[in-house]
XYZ file of C-alpha atoms in Angstrom:
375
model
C -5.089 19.148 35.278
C -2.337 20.115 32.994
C 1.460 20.245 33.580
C 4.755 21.796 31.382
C 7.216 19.641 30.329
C 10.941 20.998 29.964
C 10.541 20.446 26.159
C 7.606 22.930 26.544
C 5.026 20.600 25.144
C 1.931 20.702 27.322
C 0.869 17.610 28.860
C -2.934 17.316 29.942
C -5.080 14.993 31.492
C -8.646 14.812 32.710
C -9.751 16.537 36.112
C -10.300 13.767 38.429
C -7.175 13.496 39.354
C -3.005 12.681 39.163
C -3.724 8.423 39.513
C -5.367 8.892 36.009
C -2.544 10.603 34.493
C 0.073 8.403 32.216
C 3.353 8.520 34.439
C 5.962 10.971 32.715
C 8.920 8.987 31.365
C 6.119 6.545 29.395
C 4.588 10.049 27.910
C 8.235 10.872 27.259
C 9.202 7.363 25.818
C 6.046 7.334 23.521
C 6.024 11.294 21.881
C 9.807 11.850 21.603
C 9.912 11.103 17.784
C 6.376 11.592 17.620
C 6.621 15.664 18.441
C 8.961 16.187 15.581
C 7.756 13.703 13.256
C 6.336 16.638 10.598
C 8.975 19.129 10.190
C 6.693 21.285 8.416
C 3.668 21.674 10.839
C 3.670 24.601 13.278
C 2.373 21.854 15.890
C 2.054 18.939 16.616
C -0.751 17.444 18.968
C -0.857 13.709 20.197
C -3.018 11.888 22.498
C -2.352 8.514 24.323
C -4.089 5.828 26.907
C -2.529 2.680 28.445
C -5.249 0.733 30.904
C -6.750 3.709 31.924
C -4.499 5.968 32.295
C -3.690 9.144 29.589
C -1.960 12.445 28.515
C -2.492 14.787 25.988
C 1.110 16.542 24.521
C 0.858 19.309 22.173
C 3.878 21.325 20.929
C 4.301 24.680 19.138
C 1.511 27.447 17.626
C -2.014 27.125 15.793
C 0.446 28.898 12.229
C 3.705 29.559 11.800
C 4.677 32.990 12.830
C 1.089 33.423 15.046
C 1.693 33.353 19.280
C -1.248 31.672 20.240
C -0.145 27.955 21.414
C -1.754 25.064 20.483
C -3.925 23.258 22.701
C -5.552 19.955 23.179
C -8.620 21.531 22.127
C -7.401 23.129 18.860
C -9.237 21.518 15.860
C -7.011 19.847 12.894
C -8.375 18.449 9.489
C -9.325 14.673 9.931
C -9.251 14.087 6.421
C -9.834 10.328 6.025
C -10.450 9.866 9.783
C -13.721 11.435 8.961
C -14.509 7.621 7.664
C -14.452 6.132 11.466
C -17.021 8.722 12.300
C -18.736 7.675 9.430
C -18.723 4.470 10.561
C -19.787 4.818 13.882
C -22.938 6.537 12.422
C -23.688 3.512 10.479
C -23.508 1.326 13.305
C -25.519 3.618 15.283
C -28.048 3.984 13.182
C -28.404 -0.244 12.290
C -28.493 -0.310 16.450
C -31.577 1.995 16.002
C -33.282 -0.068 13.293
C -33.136 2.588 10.869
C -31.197 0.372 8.936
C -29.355 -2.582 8.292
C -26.247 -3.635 7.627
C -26.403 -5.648 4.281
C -28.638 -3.126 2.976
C -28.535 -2.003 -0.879
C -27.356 1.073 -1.675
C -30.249 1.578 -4.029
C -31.948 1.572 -0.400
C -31.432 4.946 0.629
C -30.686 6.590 -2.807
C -33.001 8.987 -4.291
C -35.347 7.125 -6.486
C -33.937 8.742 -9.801
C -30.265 7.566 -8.739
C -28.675 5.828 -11.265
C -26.436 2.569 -10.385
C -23.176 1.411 -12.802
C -23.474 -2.192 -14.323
C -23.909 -4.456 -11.383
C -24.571 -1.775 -8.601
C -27.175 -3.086 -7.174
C -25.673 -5.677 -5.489
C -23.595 -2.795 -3.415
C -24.644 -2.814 0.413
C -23.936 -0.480 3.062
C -21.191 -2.593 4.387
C -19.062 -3.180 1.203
C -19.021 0.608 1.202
C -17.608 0.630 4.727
C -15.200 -2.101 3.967
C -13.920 -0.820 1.092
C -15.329 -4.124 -1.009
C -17.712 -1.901 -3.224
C -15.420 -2.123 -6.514
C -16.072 1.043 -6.972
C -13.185 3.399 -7.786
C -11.355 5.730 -5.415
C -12.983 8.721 -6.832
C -16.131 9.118 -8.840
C -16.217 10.003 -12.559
C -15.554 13.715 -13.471
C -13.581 14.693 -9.794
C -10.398 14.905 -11.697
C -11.838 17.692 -13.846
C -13.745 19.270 -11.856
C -10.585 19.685 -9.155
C -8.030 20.364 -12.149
C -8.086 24.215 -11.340
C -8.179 23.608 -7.581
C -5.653 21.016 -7.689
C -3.266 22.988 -5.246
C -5.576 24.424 -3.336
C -9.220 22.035 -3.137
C -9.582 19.428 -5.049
C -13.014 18.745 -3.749
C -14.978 21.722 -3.364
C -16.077 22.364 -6.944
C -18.023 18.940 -6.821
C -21.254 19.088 -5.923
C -23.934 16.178 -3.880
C -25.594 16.009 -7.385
C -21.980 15.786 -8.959
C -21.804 12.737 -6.882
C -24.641 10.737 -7.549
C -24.840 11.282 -10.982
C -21.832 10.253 -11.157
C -22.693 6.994 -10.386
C -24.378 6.420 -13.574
C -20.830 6.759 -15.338
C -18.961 4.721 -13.005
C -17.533 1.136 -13.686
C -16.786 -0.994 -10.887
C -13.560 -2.141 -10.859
C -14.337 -5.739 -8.890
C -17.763 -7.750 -8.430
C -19.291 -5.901 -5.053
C -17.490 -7.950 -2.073
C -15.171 -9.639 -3.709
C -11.821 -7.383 -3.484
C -10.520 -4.463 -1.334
C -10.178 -1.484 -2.783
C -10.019 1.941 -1.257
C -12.476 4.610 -1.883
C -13.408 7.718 -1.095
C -15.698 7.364 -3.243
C -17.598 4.675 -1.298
C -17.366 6.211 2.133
C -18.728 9.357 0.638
C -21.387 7.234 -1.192
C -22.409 5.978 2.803
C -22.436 9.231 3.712
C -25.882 10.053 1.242
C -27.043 6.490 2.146
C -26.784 7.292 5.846
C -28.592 10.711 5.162
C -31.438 9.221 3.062
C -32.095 6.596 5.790
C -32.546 9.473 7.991
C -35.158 11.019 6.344
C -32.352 13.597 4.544
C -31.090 14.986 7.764
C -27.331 16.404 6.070
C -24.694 14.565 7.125
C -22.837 17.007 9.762
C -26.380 17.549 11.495
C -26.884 14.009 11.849
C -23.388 13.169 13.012
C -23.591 15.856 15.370
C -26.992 14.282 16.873
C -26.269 10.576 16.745
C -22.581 11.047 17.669
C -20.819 13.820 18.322
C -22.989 15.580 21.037
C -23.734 12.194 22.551
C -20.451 11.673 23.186
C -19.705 15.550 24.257
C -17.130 15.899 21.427
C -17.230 19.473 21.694
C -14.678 20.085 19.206
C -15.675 18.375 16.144
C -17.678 18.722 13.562
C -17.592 19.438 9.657
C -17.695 23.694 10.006
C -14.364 25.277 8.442
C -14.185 26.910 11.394
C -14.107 26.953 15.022
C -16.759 27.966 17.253
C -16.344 31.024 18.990
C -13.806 30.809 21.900
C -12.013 28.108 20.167
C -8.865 27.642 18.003
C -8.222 26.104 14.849
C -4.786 25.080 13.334
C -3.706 26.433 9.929
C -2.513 23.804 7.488
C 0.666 23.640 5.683
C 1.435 22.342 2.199
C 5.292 22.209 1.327
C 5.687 25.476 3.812
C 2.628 27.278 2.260
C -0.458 28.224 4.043
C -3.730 26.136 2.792
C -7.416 27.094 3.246
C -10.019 25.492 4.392
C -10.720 22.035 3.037
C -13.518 21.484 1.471
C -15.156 18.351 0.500
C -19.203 19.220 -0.052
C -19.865 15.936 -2.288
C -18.397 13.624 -0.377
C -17.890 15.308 3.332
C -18.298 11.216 4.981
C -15.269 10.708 3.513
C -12.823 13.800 4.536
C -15.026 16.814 6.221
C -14.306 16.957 9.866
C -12.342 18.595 11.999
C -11.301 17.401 15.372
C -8.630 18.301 18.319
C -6.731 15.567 20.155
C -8.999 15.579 23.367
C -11.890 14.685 21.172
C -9.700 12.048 18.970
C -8.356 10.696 22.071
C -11.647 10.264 23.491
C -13.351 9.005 20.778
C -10.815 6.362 20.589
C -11.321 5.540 24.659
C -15.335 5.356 24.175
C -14.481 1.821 21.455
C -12.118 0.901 23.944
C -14.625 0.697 26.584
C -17.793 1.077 25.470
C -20.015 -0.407 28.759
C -19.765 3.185 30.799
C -22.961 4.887 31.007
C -21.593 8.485 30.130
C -19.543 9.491 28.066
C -15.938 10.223 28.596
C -15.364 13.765 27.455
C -18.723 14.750 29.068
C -19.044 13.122 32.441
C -22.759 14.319 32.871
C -23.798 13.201 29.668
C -25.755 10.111 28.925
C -24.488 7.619 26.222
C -27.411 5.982 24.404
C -27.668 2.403 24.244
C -27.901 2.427 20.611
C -24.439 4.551 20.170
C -23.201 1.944 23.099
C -23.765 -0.917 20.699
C -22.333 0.743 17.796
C -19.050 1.015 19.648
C -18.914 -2.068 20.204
C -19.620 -3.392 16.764
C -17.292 -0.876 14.746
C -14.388 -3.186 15.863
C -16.218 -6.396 14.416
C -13.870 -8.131 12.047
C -16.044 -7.721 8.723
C -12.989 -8.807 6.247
C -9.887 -10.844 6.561
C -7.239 -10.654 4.384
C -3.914 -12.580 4.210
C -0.649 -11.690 6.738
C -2.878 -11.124 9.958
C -4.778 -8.336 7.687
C -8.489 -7.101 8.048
C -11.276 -4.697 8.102
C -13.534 -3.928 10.568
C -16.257 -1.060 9.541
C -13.802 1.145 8.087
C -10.586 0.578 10.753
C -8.044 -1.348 9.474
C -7.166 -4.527 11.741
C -3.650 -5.476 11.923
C -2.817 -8.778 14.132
C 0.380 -8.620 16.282
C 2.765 -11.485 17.528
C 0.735 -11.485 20.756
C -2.730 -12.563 18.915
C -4.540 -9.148 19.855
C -5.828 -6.844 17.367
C -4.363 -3.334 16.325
C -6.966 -1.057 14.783
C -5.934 2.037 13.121
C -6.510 4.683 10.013
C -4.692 7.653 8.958
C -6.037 10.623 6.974
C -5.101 13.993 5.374
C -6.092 16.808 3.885
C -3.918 19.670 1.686
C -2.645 20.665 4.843
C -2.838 18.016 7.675
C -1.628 14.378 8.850
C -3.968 12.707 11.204
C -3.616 9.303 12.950
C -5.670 7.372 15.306
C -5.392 3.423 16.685
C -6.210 1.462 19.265
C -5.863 -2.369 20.886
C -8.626 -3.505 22.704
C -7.203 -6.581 24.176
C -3.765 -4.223 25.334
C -5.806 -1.437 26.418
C -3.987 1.344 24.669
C -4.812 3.852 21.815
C -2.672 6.661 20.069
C -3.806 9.959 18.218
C -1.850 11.895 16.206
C -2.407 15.206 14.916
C -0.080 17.827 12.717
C -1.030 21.007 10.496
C 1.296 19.668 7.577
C 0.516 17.686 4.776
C 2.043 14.131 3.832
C 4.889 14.397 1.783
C 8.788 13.676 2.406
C 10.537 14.553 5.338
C 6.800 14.029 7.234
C 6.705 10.361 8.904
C 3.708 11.246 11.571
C 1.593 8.025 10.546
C 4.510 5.439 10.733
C 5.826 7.374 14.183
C 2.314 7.222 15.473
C 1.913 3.971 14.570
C 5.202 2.750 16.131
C 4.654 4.558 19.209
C 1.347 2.720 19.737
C 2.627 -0.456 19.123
C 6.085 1.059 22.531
C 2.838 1.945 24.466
C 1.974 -2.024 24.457
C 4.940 -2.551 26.173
């Protein structure tokens, strides 16, 4: 079901009918800053749910200057975001037994892997919770990326790059001890994640344990969009980017998602009990996904000022006592945003072709909006 707004931004919901669809002046209320919140994006695409009710809003084209509009199903660059999905594959696959939690690192490492000073005390969940002490990018990135600064950092480093790597890294706190973001980590999880499947690559597994499980049609790690679909060009300071790439570390920053699939995502931690899954009403969620999305919102860290981690989310406490989970990410050319609170029922997605930089307040918009949806 889909209706225009007068602003032309196109407001969707799912097909079973009006009584599910978020009542007009709350859509209104919650994207009005939201839609132009990244001046330099050529659209903008936002999803929200309040106790069971949603819309999806998307303004403007897939590029400047192009005619085809953007939809809810156009795919954006997740950047960081890719780290929740990474997270949900973790917890999947502990559900499953393939793994646990508190694992070492070491674990599911090649053999010949070598660990920094004091790496082996690194387990799977400091790397989700940022508590590694290793540093936000690996040894030799910087180098490798000088050339591609402006264009992709990433794609010149390799998986070997990454892991050998390793060797030549010095954490920066004792494993578990501080907070410290890193892509590194994450992207770390990633090969751990891989290895404990028997080196199924990370997108193929994601795909299998996740994505397709819970009919997420839309996302995935290709540079590309399936045939039939549409992808959004990114936007750096008014210039067209190219694809991302991230092939060393793609757990940490390789997906691609529209706001259906973000926004549905995002309903499936809310409630994780039904038996299908939301964006694919004949499709069966495993048990062992079930539990995962129910333990990604487990408090794993907490930090002072109503502050936390859960695997990978960051946990924010409001006045009210309840919980507000959310992460940001972007790429050279995109601003993503996604949160959620459980105990209020609501979540928020947020989704532009434009890269962070001034004039482009998406996240704190996004995140303000959630916090209007509350009421």
């Amino acid at each position: 079901m889909t209706t225009h707004t007068s602003t032309g931004a196109l407001v969707a919901g799912p097909a079973d009918g009006a009584d599910h669809l978020l009542a007009p002046a709350v859509v209104r209320r919650a994207t009005g800053m939201l839609l132009s919140a990244a001046p330099g994006a050529s659209a903008i695409a936002v999803g929200l749910h309040h106790e069971g009710r949603r819309a999806l809003v998307v303004r403007g084209h897939i590029a400047h200057h192009s005619h085809v509009p953007a939809d809810a199903d156009t795919r954006f660059e997740a950047g960081s975001l890719t780290k929740t999905f990474t997270a949900l594959l973790l917890a999947e696959q502990a559900a499953r037994g393939d793994l646990g939690h508190h694992d070492p690192l070491a674990r599911h490492l090649p053999a010949a892997t070598r660990l920094p000073s004091g790496g082996t005390a690194i387990t799977l969940t400091h790397l989700a919770t940022h508590t590694s002490g290793l540093p936000r990018l690996p040894p030799g990135l910087l180098r490798s990326a000088a050339p591609l600064l402006f264009t992709n950092p990433y794609a010149a480093f390799t998986p070997d790059d990454v892991l050998r790597a390793l060797a030549r890294t010095r954490l920066r706190a004792t494993p578990g001890t501080r907070v410290r973001y890193s892509n590194f980590g994450l992207g770390l999880l990633g090969h751990a994640l891989t290895g404990a499947a028997d080196g199924t690559p990370y997108p193929a597994l994601l795909d299998a344990r996740v994505l397709l499980p819970l009919g997420l049609r839309d996302t995935g790690c290709a540079t590309s969009a399936a045939e039939g679909g549409a992808q959004a060009t990114g936007y750096w300071y008014g210039r067209a980017r190219p694809a991302f790439r991230i092939p060393g570390l793609p757990a940490a920053g390789a997906l691609r998602t529209s706001a259906r699939d973000l926004l549905a995502l995002v309903e499936a931690i809310l409630d994780p009990a039904p038996d299908v899954a939301p964006a694919l009403a004949s499709t069966a969620v495993p048990a062992a996904l079930r539990t995962a999305l129910r333990d990604v919102t487990r408090p794993r860290v907490r930090l002072p000022n109503g502050r936390g981690l859960s695997l990978v989310w960051n946990i924010r406490r409001r006045p009210d006592g309840s919980d507000l989970y959310h992460h940001s990410g972007a790429t050279r050319g995109f601003t993503a945003f996604a949160g959620f609170n459980p105990r209020r029922a609501t979540a928020l997605v947020a989704l532009a072709n434009a890269a962070p930089g001034p004039g482009n307040a998406l996240v704190q918009e996004a995140y303000n909006a959630l916090i209007g949806l509350q009421g």
